[in-house]
Coordinates of C-alpha atoms and ligand atoms in Angstrom, one line a residue:
X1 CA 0.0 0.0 0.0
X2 CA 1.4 3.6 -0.7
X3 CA 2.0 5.5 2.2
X4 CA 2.5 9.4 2.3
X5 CA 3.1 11.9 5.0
X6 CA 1.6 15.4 5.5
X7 CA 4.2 17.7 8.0
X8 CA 1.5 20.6 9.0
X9 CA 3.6 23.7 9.0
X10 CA 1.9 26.2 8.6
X11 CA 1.3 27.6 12.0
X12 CA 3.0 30.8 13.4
X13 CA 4.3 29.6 16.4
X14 CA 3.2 32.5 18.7
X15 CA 4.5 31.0 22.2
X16 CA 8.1 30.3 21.1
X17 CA 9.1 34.1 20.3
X18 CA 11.5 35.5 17.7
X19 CA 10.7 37.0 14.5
X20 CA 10.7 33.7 12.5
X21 CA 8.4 30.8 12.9
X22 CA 9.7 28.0 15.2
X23 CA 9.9 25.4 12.1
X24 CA 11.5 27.6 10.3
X25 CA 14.7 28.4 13.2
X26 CA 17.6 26.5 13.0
X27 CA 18.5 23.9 14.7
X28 CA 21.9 22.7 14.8
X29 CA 22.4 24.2 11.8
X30 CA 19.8 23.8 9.5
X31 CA 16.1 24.5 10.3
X32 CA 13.9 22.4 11.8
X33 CA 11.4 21.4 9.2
X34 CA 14.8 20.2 7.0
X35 CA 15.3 17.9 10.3
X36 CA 11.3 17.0 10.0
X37 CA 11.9 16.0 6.6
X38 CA 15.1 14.3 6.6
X39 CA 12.8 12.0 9.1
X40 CA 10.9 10.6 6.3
X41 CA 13.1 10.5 3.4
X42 CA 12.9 8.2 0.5
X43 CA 8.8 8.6 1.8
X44 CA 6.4 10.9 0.2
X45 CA 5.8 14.3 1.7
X46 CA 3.5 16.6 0.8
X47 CA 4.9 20.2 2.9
X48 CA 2.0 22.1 4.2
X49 CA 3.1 25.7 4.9
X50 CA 1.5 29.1 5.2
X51 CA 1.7 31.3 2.4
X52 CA 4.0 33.9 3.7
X53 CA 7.2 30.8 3.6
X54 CA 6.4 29.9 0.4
X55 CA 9.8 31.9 -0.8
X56 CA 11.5 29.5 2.6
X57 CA 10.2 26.8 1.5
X58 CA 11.5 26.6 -2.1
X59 CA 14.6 24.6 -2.5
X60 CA 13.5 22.1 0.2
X61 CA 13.2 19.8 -3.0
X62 CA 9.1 18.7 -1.6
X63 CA 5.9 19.3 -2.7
X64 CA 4.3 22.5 -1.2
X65 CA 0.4 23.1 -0.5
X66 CA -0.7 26.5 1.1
X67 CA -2.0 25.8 4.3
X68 CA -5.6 27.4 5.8
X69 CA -6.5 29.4 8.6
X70 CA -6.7 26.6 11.2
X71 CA -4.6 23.1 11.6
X72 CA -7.7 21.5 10.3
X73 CA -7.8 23.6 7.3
X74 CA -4.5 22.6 7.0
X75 CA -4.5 19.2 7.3
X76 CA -7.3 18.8 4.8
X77 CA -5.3 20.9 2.2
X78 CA -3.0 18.4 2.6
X79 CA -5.5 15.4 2.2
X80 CA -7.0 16.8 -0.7
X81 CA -3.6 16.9 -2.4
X82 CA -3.8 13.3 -2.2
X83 CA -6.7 12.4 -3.2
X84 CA -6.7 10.5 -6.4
X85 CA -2.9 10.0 -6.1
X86 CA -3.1 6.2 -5.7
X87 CA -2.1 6.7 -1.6
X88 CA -3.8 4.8 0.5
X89 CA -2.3 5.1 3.7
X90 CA -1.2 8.8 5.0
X91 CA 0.9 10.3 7.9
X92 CA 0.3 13.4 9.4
X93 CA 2.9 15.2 11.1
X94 CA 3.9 18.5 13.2
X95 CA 6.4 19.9 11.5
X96 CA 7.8 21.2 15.0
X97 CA 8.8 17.6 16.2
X98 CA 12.1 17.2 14.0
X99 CA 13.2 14.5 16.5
X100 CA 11.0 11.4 15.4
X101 CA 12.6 8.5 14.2
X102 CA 12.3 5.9 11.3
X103 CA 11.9 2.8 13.9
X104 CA 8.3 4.9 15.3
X105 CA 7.6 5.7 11.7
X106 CA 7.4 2.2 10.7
X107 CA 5.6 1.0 13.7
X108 CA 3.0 3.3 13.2
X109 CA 2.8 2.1 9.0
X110 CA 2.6 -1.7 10.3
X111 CA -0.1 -0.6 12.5
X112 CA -2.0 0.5 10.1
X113 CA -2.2 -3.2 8.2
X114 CA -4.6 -4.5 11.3
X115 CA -6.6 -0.6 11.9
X116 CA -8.0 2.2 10.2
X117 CA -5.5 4.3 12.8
X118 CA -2.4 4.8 14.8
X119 CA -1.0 7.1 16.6
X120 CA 1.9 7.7 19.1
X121 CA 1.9 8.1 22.9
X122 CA 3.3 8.0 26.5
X123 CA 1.7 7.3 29.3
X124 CA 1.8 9.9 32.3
X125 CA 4.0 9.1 34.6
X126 CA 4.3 12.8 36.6
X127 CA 1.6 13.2 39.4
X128 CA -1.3 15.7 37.7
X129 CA -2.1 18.9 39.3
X130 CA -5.0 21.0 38.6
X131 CA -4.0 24.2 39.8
X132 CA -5.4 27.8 41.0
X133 CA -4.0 31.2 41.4
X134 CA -0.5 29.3 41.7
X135 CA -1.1 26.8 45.1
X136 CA -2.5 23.1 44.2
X137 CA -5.7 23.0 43.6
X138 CA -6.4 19.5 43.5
X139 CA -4.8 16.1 42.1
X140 CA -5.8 13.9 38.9
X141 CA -6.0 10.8 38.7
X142 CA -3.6 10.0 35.9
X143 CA -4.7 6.1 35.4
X144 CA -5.5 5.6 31.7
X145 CA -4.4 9.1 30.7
X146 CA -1.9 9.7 27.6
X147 CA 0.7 12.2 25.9
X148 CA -0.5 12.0 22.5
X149 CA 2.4 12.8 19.4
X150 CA 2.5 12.8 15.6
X151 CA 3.1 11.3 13.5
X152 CA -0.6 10.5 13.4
X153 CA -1.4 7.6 11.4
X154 CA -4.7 7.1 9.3
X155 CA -6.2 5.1 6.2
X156 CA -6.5 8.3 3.5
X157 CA -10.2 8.0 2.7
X158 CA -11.6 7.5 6.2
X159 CA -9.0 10.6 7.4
X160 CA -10.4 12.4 4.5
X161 CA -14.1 11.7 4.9
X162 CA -13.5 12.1 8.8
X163 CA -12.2 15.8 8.3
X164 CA -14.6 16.5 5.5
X165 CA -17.5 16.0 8.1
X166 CA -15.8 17.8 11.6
X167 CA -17.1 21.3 12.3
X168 CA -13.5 22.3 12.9
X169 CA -11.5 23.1 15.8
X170 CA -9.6 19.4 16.5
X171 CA -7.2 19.3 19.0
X172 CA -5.5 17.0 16.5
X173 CA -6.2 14.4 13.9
X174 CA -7.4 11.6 16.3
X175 CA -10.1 14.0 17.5
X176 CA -11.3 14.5 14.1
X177 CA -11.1 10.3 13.1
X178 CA -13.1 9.7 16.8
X179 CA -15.5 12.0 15.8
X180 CA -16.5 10.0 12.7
X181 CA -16.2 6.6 15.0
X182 CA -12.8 5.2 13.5
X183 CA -11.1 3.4 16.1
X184 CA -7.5 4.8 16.9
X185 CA -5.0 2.0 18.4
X186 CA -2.5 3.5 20.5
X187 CA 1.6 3.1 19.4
X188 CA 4.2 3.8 22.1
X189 CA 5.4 6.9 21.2
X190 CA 9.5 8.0 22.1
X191 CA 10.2 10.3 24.8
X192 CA 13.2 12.4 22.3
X193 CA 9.9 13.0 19.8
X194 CA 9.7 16.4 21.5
X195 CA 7.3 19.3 20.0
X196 CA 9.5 22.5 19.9
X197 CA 7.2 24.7 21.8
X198 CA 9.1 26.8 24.5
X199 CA 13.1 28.4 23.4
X200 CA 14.5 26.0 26.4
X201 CA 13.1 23.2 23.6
X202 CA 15.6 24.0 21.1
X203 CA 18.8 23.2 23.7
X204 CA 17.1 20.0 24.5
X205 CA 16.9 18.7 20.5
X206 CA 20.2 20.0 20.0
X207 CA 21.6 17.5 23.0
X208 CA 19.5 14.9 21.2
X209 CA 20.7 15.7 18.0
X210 CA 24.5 15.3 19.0
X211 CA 24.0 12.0 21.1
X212 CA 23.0 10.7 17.5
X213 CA 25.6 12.3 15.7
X214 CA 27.9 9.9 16.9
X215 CA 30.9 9.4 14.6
X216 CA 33.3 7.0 14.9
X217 CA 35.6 6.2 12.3
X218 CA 38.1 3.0 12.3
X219 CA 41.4 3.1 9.8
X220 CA 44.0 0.5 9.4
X221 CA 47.6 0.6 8.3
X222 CA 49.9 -1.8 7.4
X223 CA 53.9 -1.2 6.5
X224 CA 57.1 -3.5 5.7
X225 CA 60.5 -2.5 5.6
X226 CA 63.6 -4.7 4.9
X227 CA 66.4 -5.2 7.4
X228 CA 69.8 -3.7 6.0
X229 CA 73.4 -3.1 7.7
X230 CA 73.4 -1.2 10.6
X231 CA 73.3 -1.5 14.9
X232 CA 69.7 -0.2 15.9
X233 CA 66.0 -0.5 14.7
X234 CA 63.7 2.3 15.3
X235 CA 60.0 0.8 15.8
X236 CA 57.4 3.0 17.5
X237 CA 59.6 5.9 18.5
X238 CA 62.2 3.7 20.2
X239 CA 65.8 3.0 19.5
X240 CA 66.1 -0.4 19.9
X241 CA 69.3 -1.8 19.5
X242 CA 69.9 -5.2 17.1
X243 CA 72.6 -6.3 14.6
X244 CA 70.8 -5.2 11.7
X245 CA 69.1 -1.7 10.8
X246 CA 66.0 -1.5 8.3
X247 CA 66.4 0.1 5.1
X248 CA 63.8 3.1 4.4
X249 CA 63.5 6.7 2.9
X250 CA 63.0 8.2 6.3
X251 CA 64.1 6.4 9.7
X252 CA 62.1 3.3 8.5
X253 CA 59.9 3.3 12.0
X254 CA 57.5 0.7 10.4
X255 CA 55.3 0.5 13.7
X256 CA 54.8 4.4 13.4
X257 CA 54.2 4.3 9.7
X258 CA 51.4 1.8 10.3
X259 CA 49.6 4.0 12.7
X260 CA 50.3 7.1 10.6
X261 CA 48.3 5.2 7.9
X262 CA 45.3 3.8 10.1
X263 CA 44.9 7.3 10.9
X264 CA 44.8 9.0 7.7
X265 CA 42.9 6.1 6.5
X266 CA 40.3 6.7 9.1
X267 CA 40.0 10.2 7.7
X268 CA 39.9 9.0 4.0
X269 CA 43.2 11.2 3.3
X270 CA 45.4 8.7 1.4
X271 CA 48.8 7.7 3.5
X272 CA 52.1 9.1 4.3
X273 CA 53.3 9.1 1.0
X274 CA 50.2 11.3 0.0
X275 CA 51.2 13.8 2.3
X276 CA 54.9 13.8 2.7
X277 CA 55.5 12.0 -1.2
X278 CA 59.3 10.0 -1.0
X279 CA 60.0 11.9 -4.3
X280 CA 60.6 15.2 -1.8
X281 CA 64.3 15.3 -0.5
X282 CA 63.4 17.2 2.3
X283 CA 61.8 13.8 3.8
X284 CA 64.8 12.1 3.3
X285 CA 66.1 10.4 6.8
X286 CA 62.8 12.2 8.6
X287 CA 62.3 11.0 12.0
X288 CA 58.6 9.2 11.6
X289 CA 57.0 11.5 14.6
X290 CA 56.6 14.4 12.3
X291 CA 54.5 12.2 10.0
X292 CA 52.7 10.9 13.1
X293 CA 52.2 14.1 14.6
X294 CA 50.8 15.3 11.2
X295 CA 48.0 12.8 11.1
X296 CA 46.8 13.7 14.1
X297 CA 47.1 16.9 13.5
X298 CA 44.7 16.3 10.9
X299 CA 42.3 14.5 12.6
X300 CA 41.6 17.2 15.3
X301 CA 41.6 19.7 12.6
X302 CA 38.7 17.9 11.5
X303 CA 37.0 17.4 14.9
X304 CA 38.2 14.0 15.8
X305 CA 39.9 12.5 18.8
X306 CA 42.0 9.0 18.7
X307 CA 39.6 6.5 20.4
X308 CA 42.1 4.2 20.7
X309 CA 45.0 2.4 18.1
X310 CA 46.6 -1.0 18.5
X311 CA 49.9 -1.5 16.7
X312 CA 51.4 -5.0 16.4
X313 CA 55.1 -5.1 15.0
X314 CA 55.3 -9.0 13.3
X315 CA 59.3 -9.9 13.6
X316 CA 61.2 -13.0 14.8
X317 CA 63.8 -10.5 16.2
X318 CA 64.5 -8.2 18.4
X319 CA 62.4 -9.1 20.9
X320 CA 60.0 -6.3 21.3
X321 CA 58.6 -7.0 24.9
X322 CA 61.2 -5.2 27.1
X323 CA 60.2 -2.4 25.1
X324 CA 56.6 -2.2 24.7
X325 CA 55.6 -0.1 27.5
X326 CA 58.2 2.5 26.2
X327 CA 57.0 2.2 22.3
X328 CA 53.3 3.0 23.5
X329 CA 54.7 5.9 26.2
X330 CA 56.4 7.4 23.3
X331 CA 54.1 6.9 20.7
X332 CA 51.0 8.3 23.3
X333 CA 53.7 11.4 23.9
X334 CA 53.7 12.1 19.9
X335 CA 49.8 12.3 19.7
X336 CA 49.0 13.9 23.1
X337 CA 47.0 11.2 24.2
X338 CA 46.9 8.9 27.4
X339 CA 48.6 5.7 27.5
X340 CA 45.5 4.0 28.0
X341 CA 44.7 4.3 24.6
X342 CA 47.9 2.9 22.6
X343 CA 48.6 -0.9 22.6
X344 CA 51.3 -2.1 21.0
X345 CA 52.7 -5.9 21.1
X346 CA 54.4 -8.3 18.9
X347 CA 54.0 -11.8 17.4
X348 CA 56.8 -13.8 15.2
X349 CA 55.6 -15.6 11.9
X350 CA 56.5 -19.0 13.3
X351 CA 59.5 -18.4 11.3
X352 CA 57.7 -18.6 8.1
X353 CA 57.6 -16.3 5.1
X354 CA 59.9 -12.9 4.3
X355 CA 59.5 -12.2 8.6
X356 CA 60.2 -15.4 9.5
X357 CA 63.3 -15.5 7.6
X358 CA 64.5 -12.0 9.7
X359 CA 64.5 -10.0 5.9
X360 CA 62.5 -7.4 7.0
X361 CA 59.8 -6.5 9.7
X362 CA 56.0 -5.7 9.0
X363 CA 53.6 -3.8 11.2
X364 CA 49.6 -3.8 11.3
X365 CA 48.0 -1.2 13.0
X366 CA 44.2 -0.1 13.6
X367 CA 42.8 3.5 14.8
X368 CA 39.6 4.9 15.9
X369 CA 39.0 8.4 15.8
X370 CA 36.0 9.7 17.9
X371 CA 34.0 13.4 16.7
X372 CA 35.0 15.4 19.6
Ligands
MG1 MG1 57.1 2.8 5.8

């Protein structure tokens, strides 16, 4: 069955203040009836909206019907639009409750298979108050009683017929489908589906909005260098002494040019050799923390923090115990970071392949940067 949604926003917002209605403030960044659509995309919308936003409302990429007078006279603007249109089932939505999420959205669509109407609520779990001249006037019983939301959820030609018949003046679209007898099941409805009605509102959607935001990003690296004449490795910052050296354009720290890589690649910026290219003399003999330091550099440039990184250095010898603790001291040092978030350990190839024959030394390493 084709589904549609109607987001009523056509009101002018009277008790939230400022010179612009409150679905058309922004909200962390973009206003809110951009987050109220975002809601239901890949769905479609038909944008109710007084005629004074039409020139706001262009660009938003939706249908647009000029709302009425009242939120009845708007809703049935938006049903009429419909009408004919081949949808059989319709949502209708505040446009002031950005917030709502697909999971309630599909609850309420499922509903409608087994009734002629869904909608959202909470039940009240504050004590109720009736009050007078500011002391308590007396308590409620709040057994049986409900917070209703949007979005509301109907069968279009019963919705249509139901607000075709209503005198007007709804509290919402359930009151006008009771009216003409359809039976409305309830849907538990989401305590973050807030209605932006007060200033204070917009803080709390914004705290909402963030905790969702959650970006994590995970890179890996992965680097080998070949053993050559010398007295000393360096591997993760650390001069570790051994009868060989390894062979490389700059110090050949393979352990630090494996995290250097799991960090750019968490960002999607290439590798080292994107940003400091071995062509470029200057790079020549370079001790590895500059490359370190530039990745996460980078990735705070760009909001992130390291979650954590795990480097494991893959060699027969040296033996890299003794010096772990020091390699992920020295390597936490370079990227300003606790200790608590840098493993690094070792394993041997059981003496199999270029590793286990002591040719050269590879290094894995993973990184997750957290938005800050
Ligand atoms: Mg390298």
């Amino acid at each position: 069955m084709t589904t549609a949604v109607i987001i009523v926003a056509a009101g002018r917002g009277s008790r939230m203040g400022g010179e612009v209605p409150k679905q058309w403030q922004m909200l962390a960044g973009k206003p809110v009836i951009a987050h109220t659509l975002a809601a239901f995309a890949g769905m479609q919308v038909v944008l109710v909206i007084h005629p004074d936003d039409m020139a706001r409302a262009e660009g938003l990429g939706v249908p647009l019907v000029e709302g009425g007078a009242s939120r009845d006279a708007s809703v049935l603007a938006g049903l009429r639009a419909l009408e004919g249109t081949g949808v059989q089932k319709v949502l209708i939505h505040d446009g002031a409750r950005p917030l709502v999420t697909r999971g309630l959205i599909d609850r309420l669509v499922a509903a409608l298979d087994a009734q002629d109407a869904a909608a959202p609520a909470l039940p009240v779990t504050d004590a109720l108050w009736r009050g007078d001249d500011g002391l308590v006037a007396g308590t409620v019983d709040r057994a049986g009683l409900y917070r209703a939301q949007t979005p509301q959820a109907f069968r279009l030609a019963p919705i249509l017929a139901a607000h075709l018949a209503h005198p007007g003046g709804a509290a919402d679209d359930v009151e006008v489908a009771r009216a003409a007898g359809l039976d409305v099941a309830i849907v538990e409805g989401e305590e973050t589906n807030l209605k932006l009605t007060f200033p204070g509102d917009f803080a709390r959607a914004e705290a909402i909005l963030k905790g969702r935001d959650m970006d994590v990003r995970l890179g890996n690296g992965y680097d080998v260098h070949a053993f050559c004449e010398g007295d000393h490795v360096w591997l993760c910052g650390v001069k570790v002494p051994h009868g060989r050296g390894l062979l490389g354009h700059s110090d050949a720290d393979v352990g630090m040019h494996a995290l250097t890589d799991a960090i750019y690649g968490a960002l999607a910026e290439g590798d080292i050799g994107r940003h400091f290219p071995p062509t470029d003399p200057q790079w020549k003999g370079a001790a590895s923390h500059i490359f370190l330091a530039h990745a996460i550099a980078l990735a705070r440039s760009r909001g992130y923090e390291l979650g954590n990184c795990d480097v494991t250095l893959v060699c027969e010898r040296p033996k890299i115990g003794p010096h772990a603790t020091a390699m992920q001291a020295e390597l936490a040092r370079i990227m300003g970071v606790d200790a608590g978030r840098v493993s690094v350990k070792a394993t041997t190839s059981e003496r199999l392949g270029f590793t286990g024959r002591e040719e050269g030394i590879a290094a894995l390493a993973t990184a997750t940067l957290v938005k800050a």
